[in-house]
Amino acid sequence: DGGITQSPKYLFRKEGQNVTLSCEQNLNHDAMYWYRQDPGQGLRLIYYSQIVNDFQKGDIAEGYSVSREKKESFPLTVTSAQKNPTAFYLCATHHTRGQGSGFNHQPQHFGDGTRLSIL
Amino acid sequence: QKEVEQNSGPLSVPEGAIASLNCTYSDRGSQSFFWYRQYSGKSPELIMFIYSNGDKEDGRFTAQLNKASQYVSLLIRDSQPSDSATYLCASSDNYGQNFVFGPGTRLSVLP
């Protein structure tokens, strides 16, 4: 079954602890993204990666880290430096290859999300 | 700063009415536009995308794009209570880069 799998669905973090959120995809998409969503708010970009072994900071990267060692996986670590980690975390993928003309009108596709709370 | 703006709502419409959701964007380089529906506690799901000026219809949904006015809209005909959700507007450039999401409009369809 093709798709994006985020795990766990719910995660609790103790003070001073690092936690890692998993995102795995079998859509063969090159680009992957991490967003944070606070209650009643829009999506804020944390990190993104367009190819393996390369990633860029988004608007709110402080307190987070990522890796992209293989195309299918883009884990997000919420470090102890992130003082307010409680939020809904969404992983998205995007098919970056052009369509004949080189244009790309592909949307981003989202996983089901991970809800992180502080204990 | 590339921005996509939406009224946060809530937009309330009676069941069976047409719901009109609007979105404006600041970057003239934006070429593709996407509407996502997000139910409370769930992840966004794609409803429609549009990249040519004019209207695009899919069932009860119609997306409208006016690049000269930098304006995108989503019309939902015969609104149902199950359409109650937050609708996110997003844009990207011609090469699928520079994705920008709006803050979303909360729609409430009243039975």
PDB file of C-alpha atoms in Angstrom:
ATOM      1  CA  ASP A   1       0.000   0.000   0.000  1.00  0.00           C
ATOM      2  CA  GLY A   2       1.571   3.295  -1.043  1.00  0.00           C
ATOM      3  CA  GLY A   3       1.714   6.123   1.408  1.00  0.00           C
ATOM      4  CA  ILE A   4       3.377   8.054   4.162  1.00  0.00           C
ATOM      5  CA  THR A   5       3.664   6.489   7.603  1.00  0.00           C
ATOM      6  CA  GLN A   6       4.270   8.601  10.664  1.00  0.00           C
ATOM      7  CA  SER A   7       4.936   7.016  14.023  1.00  0.00           C
ATOM      8  CA  PRO A   8       4.133   7.072  16.789  1.00  0.00           C
ATOM      9  CA  LYS A   9       0.660   8.587  16.627  1.00  0.00           C
ATOM     10  CA  TYR A  10       1.036  10.012  20.149  1.00  0.00           C
ATOM     11  CA  LEU A  11       4.280  10.795  21.968  1.00  0.00           C
ATOM     12  CA  PHE A  12       5.068  12.162  25.383  1.00  0.00           C
ATOM     13  CA  ARG A  13       8.323  13.887  26.231  1.00  0.00           C
ATOM     14  CA  LYS A  14       9.875  14.343  29.637  1.00  0.00           C
ATOM     15  CA  GLU A  15      11.771  17.501  30.432  1.00  0.00           C
ATOM     16  CA  GLY A  16      15.349  17.374  29.171  1.00  0.00           C
ATOM     17  CA  GLN A  17      14.637  14.455  26.857  1.00  0.00           C
ATOM     18  CA  ASN A  18      15.179  14.214  23.109  1.00  0.00           C
ATOM     19  CA  VAL A  19      12.498  12.388  21.152  1.00  0.00           C
ATOM     20  CA  THR A  20      12.455  11.254  17.530  1.00  0.00           C
ATOM     21  CA  LEU A  21       9.438  11.224  15.252  1.00  0.00           C
ATOM     22  CA  SER A  22       9.501   8.804  12.357  1.00  0.00           C
ATOM     23  CA  CYS A  23       8.376   9.488   8.782  1.00  0.00           C
ATOM     24  CA  GLU A  24       8.625   6.770   6.140  1.00  0.00           C
ATOM     25  CA  GLN A  25       7.298   6.896   2.580  1.00  0.00           C
ATOM     26  CA  ASN A  26       7.060   4.434  -0.298  1.00  0.00           C
ATOM     27  CA  LEU A  27       5.794   6.912  -2.889  1.00  0.00           C
ATOM     28  CA  ASN A  28       9.291   7.333  -4.353  1.00  0.00           C
ATOM     29  CA  HIS A  29       9.029  11.080  -3.780  1.00  0.00           C
ATOM     30  CA  ASP A  30      12.287  13.000  -3.632  1.00  0.00           C
ATOM     31  CA  ALA A  31      11.236  15.845  -1.355  1.00  0.00           C
ATOM     32  CA  MET A  32      10.145  15.499   2.255  1.00  0.00           C
ATOM     33  CA  TYR A  33       9.008  18.131   4.741  1.00  0.00           C
ATOM     34  CA  TRP A  34       8.292  18.529   8.449  1.00  0.00           C
ATOM     35  CA  TYR A  35       5.629  20.957   9.662  1.00  0.00           C
ATOM     36  CA  ARG A  36       4.465  21.948  13.111  1.00  0.00           C
ATOM     37  CA  GLN A  37       0.838  22.882  13.760  1.00  0.00           C
ATOM     38  CA  ASP A  38      -0.323  24.460  17.005  1.00  0.00           C
ATOM     39  CA  PRO A  39      -4.015  24.366  17.969  1.00  0.00           C
ATOM     40  CA  GLY A  40      -6.102  26.607  15.721  1.00  0.00           C
ATOM     41  CA  GLN A  41      -3.038  27.677  13.759  1.00  0.00           C
ATOM     42  CA  GLY A  42      -1.619  27.059  10.297  1.00  0.00           C
ATOM     43  CA  LEU A  43       1.373  24.968   9.251  1.00  0.00           C
ATOM     44  CA  ARG A  44       4.881  26.149  10.048  1.00  0.00           C
ATOM     45  CA  LEU A  45       7.830  24.639   8.187  1.00  0.00           C
ATOM     46  CA  ILE A  46      10.546  23.128  10.375  1.00  0.00           C
ATOM     47  CA  TYR A  47      12.907  21.407   7.904  1.00  0.00           C
ATOM     48  CA  TYR A  48      12.803  20.082   4.366  1.00  0.00           C
ATOM     49  CA  SER A  49      14.906  17.849   2.191  1.00  0.00           C
ATOM     50  CA  GLN A  50      14.910  17.612  -1.592  1.00  0.00           C
ATOM     51  CA  ILE A  51      17.536  14.882  -1.988  1.00  0.00           C
ATOM     52  CA  VAL A  52      19.249  12.279   0.142  1.00  0.00           C
ATOM     53  CA  ASN A  53      21.966  13.587   2.468  1.00  0.00           C
ATOM     54  CA  ASP A  54      20.803  17.180   2.080  1.00  0.00           C
ATOM     55  CA  PHE A  55      18.287  19.246   4.026  1.00  0.00           C
ATOM     56  CA  GLN A  56      17.475  22.890   4.724  1.00  0.00           C
ATOM     57  CA  LYS A  57      16.079  24.777   7.684  1.00  0.00           C
ATOM     58  CA  GLY A  58      12.571  26.093   7.499  1.00  0.00           C
ATOM     59  CA  ASP A  59      11.060  28.966   9.429  1.00  0.00           C
ATOM     60  CA  ILE A  60      11.217  27.393  12.918  1.00  0.00           C
ATOM     61  CA  ALA A  61      14.203  24.993  12.888  1.00  0.00           C
ATOM     62  CA  GLU A  62      15.607  25.954  16.300  1.00  0.00           C
ATOM     63  CA  GLY A  63      15.359  23.076  18.769  1.00  0.00           C
ATOM     64  CA  TYR A  64      14.878  20.475  16.029  1.00  0.00           C
ATOM     65  CA  SER A  65      17.207  18.283  13.971  1.00  0.00           C
ATOM     66  CA  VAL A  66      16.727  15.948  10.995  1.00  0.00           C
ATOM     67  CA  SER A  67      18.600  13.459   8.872  1.00  0.00           C
ATOM     68  CA  ARG A  68      18.024  12.106   5.360  1.00  0.00           C
ATOM     69  CA  GLU A  69      20.196   9.030   5.008  1.00  0.00           C
ATOM     70  CA  LYS A  70      17.823   7.307   2.619  1.00  0.00           C
ATOM     71  CA  LYS A  71      15.105   8.452   0.258  1.00  0.00           C
ATOM     72  CA  GLU A  72      12.303   6.735   2.137  1.00  0.00           C
ATOM     73  CA  SER A  73      12.989   8.151   5.583  1.00  0.00           C
ATOM     74  CA  PHE A  74      13.149  11.627   7.120  1.00  0.00           C
ATOM     75  CA  PRO A  75      13.142  11.407  10.948  1.00  0.00           C
ATOM     76  CA  LEU A  76      12.693  14.519  13.077  1.00  0.00           C
ATOM     77  CA  THR A  77      14.327  14.845  16.494  1.00  0.00           C
ATOM     78  CA  VAL A  78      12.783  17.267  18.957  1.00  0.00           C
ATOM     79  CA  THR A  79      15.635  18.206  21.252  1.00  0.00           C
ATOM     80  CA  SER A  80      15.566  19.409  24.842  1.00  0.00           C
ATOM     81  CA  ALA A  81      16.383  22.864  23.480  1.00  0.00           C
ATOM     82  CA  GLN A  82      12.826  23.082  22.137  1.00  0.00           C
ATOM     83  CA  LYS A  83      11.099  24.444  25.243  1.00  0.00           C
ATOM     84  CA  ASN A  84       7.567  24.336  23.929  1.00  0.00           C
ATOM     85  CA  PRO A  85       7.304  21.156  21.860  1.00  0.00           C
ATOM     86  CA  THR A  86       3.605  20.439  22.409  1.00  0.00           C
ATOM     87  CA  ALA A  87       2.068  20.433  18.931  1.00  0.00           C
ATOM     88  CA  PHE A  88       0.830  18.321  16.036  1.00  0.00           C
ATOM     89  CA  TYR A  89       3.730  17.342  13.754  1.00  0.00           C
ATOM     90  CA  LEU A  90       3.076  16.631  10.100  1.00  0.00           C
ATOM     91  CA  CYS A  91       5.376  15.006   7.570  1.00  0.00           C
ATOM     92  CA  ALA A  92       4.759  15.655   3.875  1.00  0.00           C
ATOM     93  CA  THR A  93       6.269  14.454   0.615  1.00  0.00           C
ATOM     94  CA  HIS A  94       6.397  15.906  -2.859  1.00  0.00           C
ATOM     95  CA  HIS A  95       7.142  14.508  -6.299  1.00  0.00           C
ATOM     96  CA  THR A  96       9.737  16.910  -7.659  1.00  0.00           C
ATOM     97  CA  ARG A  97      10.253  15.646 -11.179  1.00  0.00           C
ATOM     98  CA  GLY A  98       8.856  17.792 -13.989  1.00  0.00           C
ATOM     99  CA  GLN A  99       6.118  16.768 -16.363  1.00  0.00           C
ATOM    100  CA  GLY A 100       7.513  16.777 -19.883  1.00  0.00           C
ATOM    101  CA  SER A 101       7.592  20.547 -20.169  1.00  0.00           C
ATOM    102  CA  GLY A 102       9.584  20.679 -16.943  1.00  0.00           C
ATOM    103  CA  PHE A 103       6.698  22.205 -15.057  1.00  0.00           C
ATOM    104  CA  ASN A 104       5.610  20.605 -11.831  1.00  0.00           C
ATOM    105  CA  HIS A 105       2.108  21.075 -10.516  1.00  0.00           C
ATOM    106  CA  GLN A 106       2.279  18.257  -7.989  1.00  0.00           C
ATOM    107  CA  PRO A 107       0.817  18.794  -4.511  1.00  0.00           C
ATOM    108  CA  GLN A 108       2.351  17.879  -1.193  1.00  0.00           C
ATOM    109  CA  HIS A 109       0.969  14.721   0.424  1.00  0.00           C
ATOM    110  CA  PHE A 110       0.686  14.381   4.189  1.00  0.00           C
ATOM    111  CA  GLY A 111       1.080  11.598   6.702  1.00  0.00           C
ATOM    112  CA  ASP A 112      -1.411  11.155   9.532  1.00  0.00           C
ATOM    113  CA  GLY A 113       0.685  13.176  11.977  1.00  0.00           C
ATOM    114  CA  THR A 114       2.211  12.713  15.419  1.00  0.00           C
ATOM    115  CA  ARG A 115       0.810  14.510  18.443  1.00  0.00           C
ATOM    116  CA  LEU A 116       3.582  15.405  20.898  1.00  0.00           C
ATOM    117  CA  SER A 117       2.908  16.454  24.482  1.00  0.00           C
ATOM    118  CA  ILE A 118       5.065  17.242  27.501  1.00  0.00           C
ATOM    119  CA  LEU A 119       4.778  15.046  30.582  1.00  0.00           C
TER     120      LEU A 119
ATOM    121  CA  GLN B   1       8.140  37.359   2.242  1.00  0.00           C
ATOM    122  CA  LYS B   2       5.877  35.142   0.159  1.00  0.00           C
ATOM    123  CA  GLU B   3       2.455  34.983   1.745  1.00  0.00           C
ATOM    124  CA  VAL B   4      -0.866  33.278   1.221  1.00  0.00           C
ATOM    125  CA  GLU B   5      -3.704  34.933   3.074  1.00  0.00           C
ATOM    126  CA  GLN B   6      -7.088  33.592   4.070  1.00  0.00           C
ATOM    127  CA  ASN B   7      -9.838  34.763   6.377  1.00  0.00           C
ATOM    128  CA  SER B   8      -9.623  32.619   9.494  1.00  0.00           C
ATOM    129  CA  GLY B   9     -13.390  32.462   9.851  1.00  0.00           C
ATOM    130  CA  PRO B  10     -15.382  30.770  11.074  1.00  0.00           C
ATOM    131  CA  LEU B  11     -17.475  30.924   7.950  1.00  0.00           C
ATOM    132  CA  SER B  12     -20.939  29.604   8.720  1.00  0.00           C
ATOM    133  CA  VAL B  13     -23.346  28.520   5.997  1.00  0.00           C
ATOM    134  CA  PRO B  14     -26.639  26.605   6.176  1.00  0.00           C
ATOM    135  CA  GLU B  15     -26.829  23.084   4.831  1.00  0.00           C
ATOM    136  CA  GLY B  16     -27.460  23.067   1.077  1.00  0.00           C
ATOM    137  CA  ALA B  17     -25.990  26.533   0.500  1.00  0.00           C
ATOM    138  CA  ILE B  18     -22.870  27.451  -1.460  1.00  0.00           C
ATOM    139  CA  ALA B  19     -19.754  28.004   0.658  1.00  0.00           C
ATOM    140  CA  SER B  20     -17.214  30.399  -0.839  1.00  0.00           C
ATOM    141  CA  LEU B  21     -13.657  30.287   0.473  1.00  0.00           C
ATOM    142  CA  ASN B  22     -11.133  32.867  -0.665  1.00  0.00           C
ATOM    143  CA  CYS B  23      -7.383  33.117  -0.787  1.00  0.00           C
ATOM    144  CA  THR B  24      -4.935  35.785  -1.990  1.00  0.00           C
ATOM    145  CA  TYR B  25      -1.226  35.400  -2.630  1.00  0.00           C
ATOM    146  CA  SER B  26       1.627  37.857  -2.767  1.00  0.00           C
ATOM    147  CA  ASP B  27       4.165  36.127  -5.030  1.00  0.00           C
ATOM    148  CA  ARG B  28       3.516  36.589  -8.753  1.00  0.00           C
ATOM    149  CA  GLY B  29       5.853  33.660  -9.351  1.00  0.00           C
ATOM    150  CA  SER B  30       3.253  31.334  -7.812  1.00  0.00           C
ATOM    151  CA  GLN B  31       1.736  29.193 -10.519  1.00  0.00           C
ATOM    152  CA  SER B  32       0.082  26.179  -8.876  1.00  0.00           C
ATOM    153  CA  PHE B  33      -2.596  26.408  -6.213  1.00  0.00           C
ATOM    154  CA  PHE B  34      -3.954  23.732  -3.928  1.00  0.00           C
ATOM    155  CA  TRP B  35      -6.931  23.402  -1.632  1.00  0.00           C
ATOM    156  CA  TYR B  36      -6.665  21.032   1.329  1.00  0.00           C
ATOM    157  CA  ARG B  37      -9.365  20.066   3.797  1.00  0.00           C
ATOM    158  CA  GLN B  38      -8.347  19.399   7.392  1.00  0.00           C
ATOM    159  CA  TYR B  39     -10.752  17.896   9.886  1.00  0.00           C
ATOM    160  CA  SER B  40     -10.092  18.625  13.548  1.00  0.00           C
ATOM    161  CA  GLY B  41      -7.239  16.456  14.830  1.00  0.00           C
ATOM    162  CA  LYS B  42      -6.481  15.034  11.378  1.00  0.00           C
ATOM    163  CA  SER B  43      -3.920  15.757   8.677  1.00  0.00           C
ATOM    164  CA  PRO B  44      -4.685  17.855   5.571  1.00  0.00           C
ATOM    165  CA  GLU B  45      -6.070  16.037   2.555  1.00  0.00           C
ATOM    166  CA  LEU B  46      -5.934  17.408  -0.979  1.00  0.00           C
ATOM    167  CA  ILE B  47      -9.279  18.399  -2.475  1.00  0.00           C
ATOM    168  CA  MET B  48      -8.308  20.185  -5.672  1.00  0.00           C
ATOM    169  CA  PHE B  49      -5.480  21.909  -7.466  1.00  0.00           C
ATOM    170  CA  ILE B  50      -5.534  24.503 -10.227  1.00  0.00           C
ATOM    171  CA  TYR B  51      -2.842  26.204 -12.309  1.00  0.00           C
ATOM    172  CA  SER B  52      -4.709  27.740 -15.254  1.00  0.00           C
ATOM    173  CA  ASN B  53      -6.793  30.878 -15.070  1.00  0.00           C
ATOM    174  CA  GLY B  54     -10.502  30.180 -14.874  1.00  0.00           C
ATOM    175  CA  ASP B  55     -12.622  27.543 -13.221  1.00  0.00           C
ATOM    176  CA  LYS B  56     -12.016  23.878 -12.517  1.00  0.00           C
ATOM    177  CA  GLU B  57     -14.876  21.710 -11.348  1.00  0.00           C
ATOM    178  CA  ASP B  58     -14.807  18.382  -9.502  1.00  0.00           C
ATOM    179  CA  GLY B  59     -18.146  17.184  -8.206  1.00  0.00           C
ATOM    180  CA  ARG B  60     -19.483  19.697  -5.698  1.00  0.00           C
ATOM    181  CA  PHE B  61     -16.192  21.610  -5.659  1.00  0.00           C
ATOM    182  CA  THR B  62     -15.114  24.399  -8.021  1.00  0.00           C
ATOM    183  CA  ALA B  63     -11.723  26.056  -7.831  1.00  0.00           C
ATOM    184  CA  GLN B  64     -11.307  29.470  -9.423  1.00  0.00           C
ATOM    185  CA  LEU B  65      -8.023  31.181 -10.273  1.00  0.00           C
ATOM    186  CA  ASN B  66      -7.410  34.772 -11.317  1.00  0.00           C
ATOM    187  CA  LYS B  67      -3.664  35.355 -11.694  1.00  0.00           C
ATOM    188  CA  ALA B  68      -4.065  39.035 -12.599  1.00  0.00           C
ATOM    189  CA  SER B  69      -5.788  39.658  -9.255  1.00  0.00           C
ATOM    190  CA  GLN B  70      -3.664  37.041  -7.421  1.00  0.00           C
ATOM    191  CA  TYR B  71      -6.830  35.466  -6.149  1.00  0.00           C
ATOM    192  CA  VAL B  72      -7.931  31.851  -5.704  1.00  0.00           C
ATOM    193  CA  SER B  73     -11.264  30.616  -4.461  1.00  0.00           C
ATOM    194  CA  LEU B  74     -13.012  27.362  -3.644  1.00  0.00           C
ATOM    195  CA  LEU B  75     -16.763  27.012  -4.002  1.00  0.00           C
ATOM    196  CA  ILE B  76     -18.564  24.140  -2.320  1.00  0.00           C
ATOM    197  CA  ARG B  77     -22.063  23.603  -3.697  1.00  0.00           C
ATOM    198  CA  ASP B  78     -24.826  21.901  -1.709  1.00  0.00           C
ATOM    199  CA  SER B  79     -22.768  22.189   1.489  1.00  0.00           C
ATOM    200  CA  GLN B  80     -23.137  19.330   3.933  1.00  0.00           C
ATOM    201  CA  PRO B  81     -22.380  19.195   7.683  1.00  0.00           C
ATOM    202  CA  SER B  82     -19.573  16.770   6.761  1.00  0.00           C
ATOM    203  CA  ASP B  83     -17.888  19.644   4.900  1.00  0.00           C
ATOM    204  CA  SER B  84     -17.300  21.368   8.249  1.00  0.00           C
ATOM    205  CA  ALA B  85     -13.517  21.583   8.493  1.00  0.00           C
ATOM    206  CA  THR B  86     -10.604  23.958   8.046  1.00  0.00           C
ATOM    207  CA  TYR B  87      -9.655  24.617   4.421  1.00  0.00           C
ATOM    208  CA  LEU B  88      -6.025  25.391   3.648  1.00  0.00           C
ATOM    209  CA  CYS B  89      -4.964  27.223   0.500  1.00  0.00           C
ATOM    210  CA  ALA B  90      -1.399  26.632  -0.730  1.00  0.00           C
ATOM    211  CA  SER B  91       0.752  27.791  -3.622  1.00  0.00           C
ATOM    212  CA  SER B  92       3.943  26.728  -5.358  1.00  0.00           C
ATOM    213  CA  ASP B  93       5.953  27.944  -8.302  1.00  0.00           C
ATOM    214  CA  ASN B  94       6.124  26.331 -11.747  1.00  0.00           C
ATOM    215  CA  TYR B  95       8.741  23.826 -10.634  1.00  0.00           C
ATOM    216  CA  GLY B  96       7.018  22.671  -7.473  1.00  0.00           C
ATOM    217  CA  GLN B  97       9.266  24.774  -5.282  1.00  0.00           C
ATOM    218  CA  ASN B  98       8.510  27.398  -2.698  1.00  0.00           C
ATOM    219  CA  PHE B  99       5.400  25.856  -1.213  1.00  0.00           C
ATOM    220  CA  VAL B 100       3.499  28.344   0.926  1.00  0.00           C
ATOM    221  CA  PHE B 101       0.433  27.472   3.026  1.00  0.00           C
ATOM    222  CA  GLY B 102      -2.208  29.912   4.167  1.00  0.00           C
ATOM    223  CA  PRO B 103      -3.453  29.856   7.764  1.00  0.00           C
ATOM    224  CA  GLY B 104      -6.729  28.197   6.793  1.00  0.00           C
ATOM    225  CA  THR B 105     -10.420  29.137   6.936  1.00  0.00           C
ATOM    226  CA  ARG B 106     -12.693  27.289   9.327  1.00  0.00           C
ATOM    227  CA  LEU B 107     -16.009  26.364   7.689  1.00  0.00           C
ATOM    228  CA  SER B 108     -19.062  25.396   9.675  1.00  0.00           C
ATOM    229  CA  VAL B 109     -22.078  23.988   7.811  1.00  0.00           C
ATOM    230  CA  LEU B 110     -25.164  24.227   9.969  1.00  0.00           C
ATOM    231  CA  PRO B 111     -27.848  21.502   9.683  1.00  0.00           C
TER     232      PRO B 111
END
